[in-house]
CSV table of C-alpha atoms in Angstrom, one decimal:
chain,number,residue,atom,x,y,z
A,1,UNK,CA,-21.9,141.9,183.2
A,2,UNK,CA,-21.0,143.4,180.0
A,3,UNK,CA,-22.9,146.4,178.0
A,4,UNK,CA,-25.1,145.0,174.9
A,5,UNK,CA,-24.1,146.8,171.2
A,6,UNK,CA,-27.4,146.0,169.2
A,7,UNK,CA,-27.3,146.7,165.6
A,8,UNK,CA,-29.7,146.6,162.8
A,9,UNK,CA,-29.5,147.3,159.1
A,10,UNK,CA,-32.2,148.2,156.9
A,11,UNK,CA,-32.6,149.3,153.1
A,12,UNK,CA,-34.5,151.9,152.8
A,13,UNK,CA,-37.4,151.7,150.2
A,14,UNK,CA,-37.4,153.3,146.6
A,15,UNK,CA,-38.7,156.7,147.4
A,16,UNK,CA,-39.1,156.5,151.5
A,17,UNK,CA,-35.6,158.2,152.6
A,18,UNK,CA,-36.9,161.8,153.3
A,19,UNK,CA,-40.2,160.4,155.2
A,20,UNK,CA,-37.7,157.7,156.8
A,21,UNK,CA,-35.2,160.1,158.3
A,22,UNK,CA,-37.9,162.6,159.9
A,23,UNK,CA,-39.4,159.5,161.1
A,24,UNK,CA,-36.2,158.3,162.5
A,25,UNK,CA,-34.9,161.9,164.2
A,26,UNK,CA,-39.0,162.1,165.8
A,27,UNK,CA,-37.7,157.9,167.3
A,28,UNK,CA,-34.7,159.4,168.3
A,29,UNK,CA,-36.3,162.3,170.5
A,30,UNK,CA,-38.7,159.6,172.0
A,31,UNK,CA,-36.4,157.3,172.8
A,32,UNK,CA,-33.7,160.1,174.7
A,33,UNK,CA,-36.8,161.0,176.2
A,34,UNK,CA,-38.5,157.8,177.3
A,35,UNK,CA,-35.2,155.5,177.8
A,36,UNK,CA,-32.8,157.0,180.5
A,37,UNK,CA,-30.8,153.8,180.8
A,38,UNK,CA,-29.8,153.7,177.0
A,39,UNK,CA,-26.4,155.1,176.8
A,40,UNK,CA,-26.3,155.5,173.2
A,41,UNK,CA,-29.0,155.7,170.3
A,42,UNK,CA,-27.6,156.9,166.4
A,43,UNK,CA,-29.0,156.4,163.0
A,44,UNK,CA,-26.4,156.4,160.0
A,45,UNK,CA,-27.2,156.1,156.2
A,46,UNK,CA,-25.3,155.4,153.9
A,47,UNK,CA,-23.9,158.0,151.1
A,48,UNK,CA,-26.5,156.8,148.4
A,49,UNK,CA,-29.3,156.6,150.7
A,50,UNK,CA,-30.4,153.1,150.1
A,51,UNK,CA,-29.0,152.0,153.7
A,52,UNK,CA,-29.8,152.4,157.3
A,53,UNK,CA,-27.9,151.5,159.9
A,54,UNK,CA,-29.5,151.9,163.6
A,55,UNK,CA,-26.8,151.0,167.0
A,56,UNK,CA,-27.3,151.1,170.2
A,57,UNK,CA,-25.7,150.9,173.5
A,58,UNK,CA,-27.2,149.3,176.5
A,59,UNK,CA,-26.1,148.4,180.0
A,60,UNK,CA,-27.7,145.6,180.1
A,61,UNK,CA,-30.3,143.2,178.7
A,62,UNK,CA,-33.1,144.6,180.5
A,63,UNK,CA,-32.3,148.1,179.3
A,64,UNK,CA,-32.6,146.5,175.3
A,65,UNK,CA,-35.7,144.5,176.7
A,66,UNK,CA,-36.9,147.7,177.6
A,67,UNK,CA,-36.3,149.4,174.8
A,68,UNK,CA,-37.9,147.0,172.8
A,69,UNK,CA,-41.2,147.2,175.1
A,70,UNK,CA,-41.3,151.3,174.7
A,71,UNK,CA,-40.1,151.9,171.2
A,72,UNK,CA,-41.8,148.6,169.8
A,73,UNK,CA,-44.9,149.9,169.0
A,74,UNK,CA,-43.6,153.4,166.8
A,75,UNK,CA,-42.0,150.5,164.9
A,76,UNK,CA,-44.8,149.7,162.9
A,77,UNK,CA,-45.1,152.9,161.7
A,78,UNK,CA,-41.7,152.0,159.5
A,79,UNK,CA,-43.1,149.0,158.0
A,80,UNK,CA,-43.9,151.0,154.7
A,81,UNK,CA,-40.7,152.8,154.6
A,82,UNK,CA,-37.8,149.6,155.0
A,83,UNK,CA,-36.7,146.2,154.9
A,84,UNK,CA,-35.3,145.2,157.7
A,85,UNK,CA,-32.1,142.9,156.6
A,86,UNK,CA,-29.9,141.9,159.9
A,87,UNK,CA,-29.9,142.1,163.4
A,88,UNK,CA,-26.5,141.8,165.4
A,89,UNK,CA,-26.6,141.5,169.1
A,90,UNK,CA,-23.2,141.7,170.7
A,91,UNK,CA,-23.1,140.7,174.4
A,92,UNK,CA,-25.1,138.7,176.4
A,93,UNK,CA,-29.0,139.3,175.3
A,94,UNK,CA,-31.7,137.5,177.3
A,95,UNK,CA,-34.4,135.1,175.9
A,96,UNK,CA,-36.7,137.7,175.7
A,97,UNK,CA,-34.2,139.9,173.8
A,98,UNK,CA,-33.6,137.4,171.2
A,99,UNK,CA,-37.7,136.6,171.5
A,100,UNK,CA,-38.5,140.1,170.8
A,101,UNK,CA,-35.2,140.6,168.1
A,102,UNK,CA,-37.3,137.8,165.9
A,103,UNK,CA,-40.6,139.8,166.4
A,104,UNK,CA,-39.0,142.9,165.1
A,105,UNK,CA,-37.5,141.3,162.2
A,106,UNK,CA,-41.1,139.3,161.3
A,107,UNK,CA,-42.6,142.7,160.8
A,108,UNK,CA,-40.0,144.7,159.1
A,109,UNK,CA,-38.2,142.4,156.6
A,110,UNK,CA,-36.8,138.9,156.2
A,111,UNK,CA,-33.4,139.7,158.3
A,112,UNK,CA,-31.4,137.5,160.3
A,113,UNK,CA,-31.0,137.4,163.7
A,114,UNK,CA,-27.8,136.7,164.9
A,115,UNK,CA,-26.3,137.3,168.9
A,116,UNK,CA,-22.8,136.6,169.6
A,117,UNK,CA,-21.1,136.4,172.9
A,118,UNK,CA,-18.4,138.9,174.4
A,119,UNK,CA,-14.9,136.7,174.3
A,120,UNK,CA,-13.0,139.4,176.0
A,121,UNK,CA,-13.3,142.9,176.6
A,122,UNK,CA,-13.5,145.9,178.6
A,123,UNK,CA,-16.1,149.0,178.6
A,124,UNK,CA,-14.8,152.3,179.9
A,125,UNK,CA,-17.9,154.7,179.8
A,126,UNK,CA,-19.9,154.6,182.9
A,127,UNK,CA,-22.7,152.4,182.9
A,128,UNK,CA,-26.1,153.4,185.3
């Protein structure tokens, strides 16, 4: 079994990058608070502003499924702020995963949703 790397990139709506990046550190403290299987949560934005980058490190697919079940709801609160443009699931996601990837990317944005499988590979940070 193999960790998951799930990333999603947004642009950021004209005007919504100071509301967007409280509301993003106040999802980070929730999820390092509610998710002690996640082994890695970061935002990044781009220089200019206009681009969000969210990744995160599971251990497995129930840990993203998980995730998904917790977080999923402050989600909605993003809607106004967003466009979700691409989803990338590295690893080995469940149905559910993928089920609940589509969801996310029905409410915020248009963006793909795409999962590719681990060829070959190693992970060296502990996994719980």
């Amino acid at each position: 079994m193999s960790a998951i790397v799930y990333v999603d990139i947004s642009d950021v709506r004209e005007g919504a990058l100071e509301e967007l990046k409280a509301g993003m550190k106040e999802l980070v403290d929730f999820v390092e608070a509610k998710e002690p299987r996640l082994l890695a949560y970061n935002v990044y934005f781009s220089d200019d502003g206009a681009r969000m980058t969210v990744v995160h490190v599971h251990p497995n697919s129930a840990s993203l499924e998980y995730h998904m079940e917790v977080a999923g709801p402050v989600f909605r609160r993003f809607v106004e702020l967003l466009t979700l443009s691409s989803i990338h699931i590295y690893g080995e996601p469940s149905e559910k995963v993928l089920e609940q990837s589509y969801e996310k990317a029905r409410l915020l944005g248009q963006g793909d949703v795409v999962a590719d499988a681990l060829h070959a590979g190693f992970t060296r940070f502990a996994v719980r």
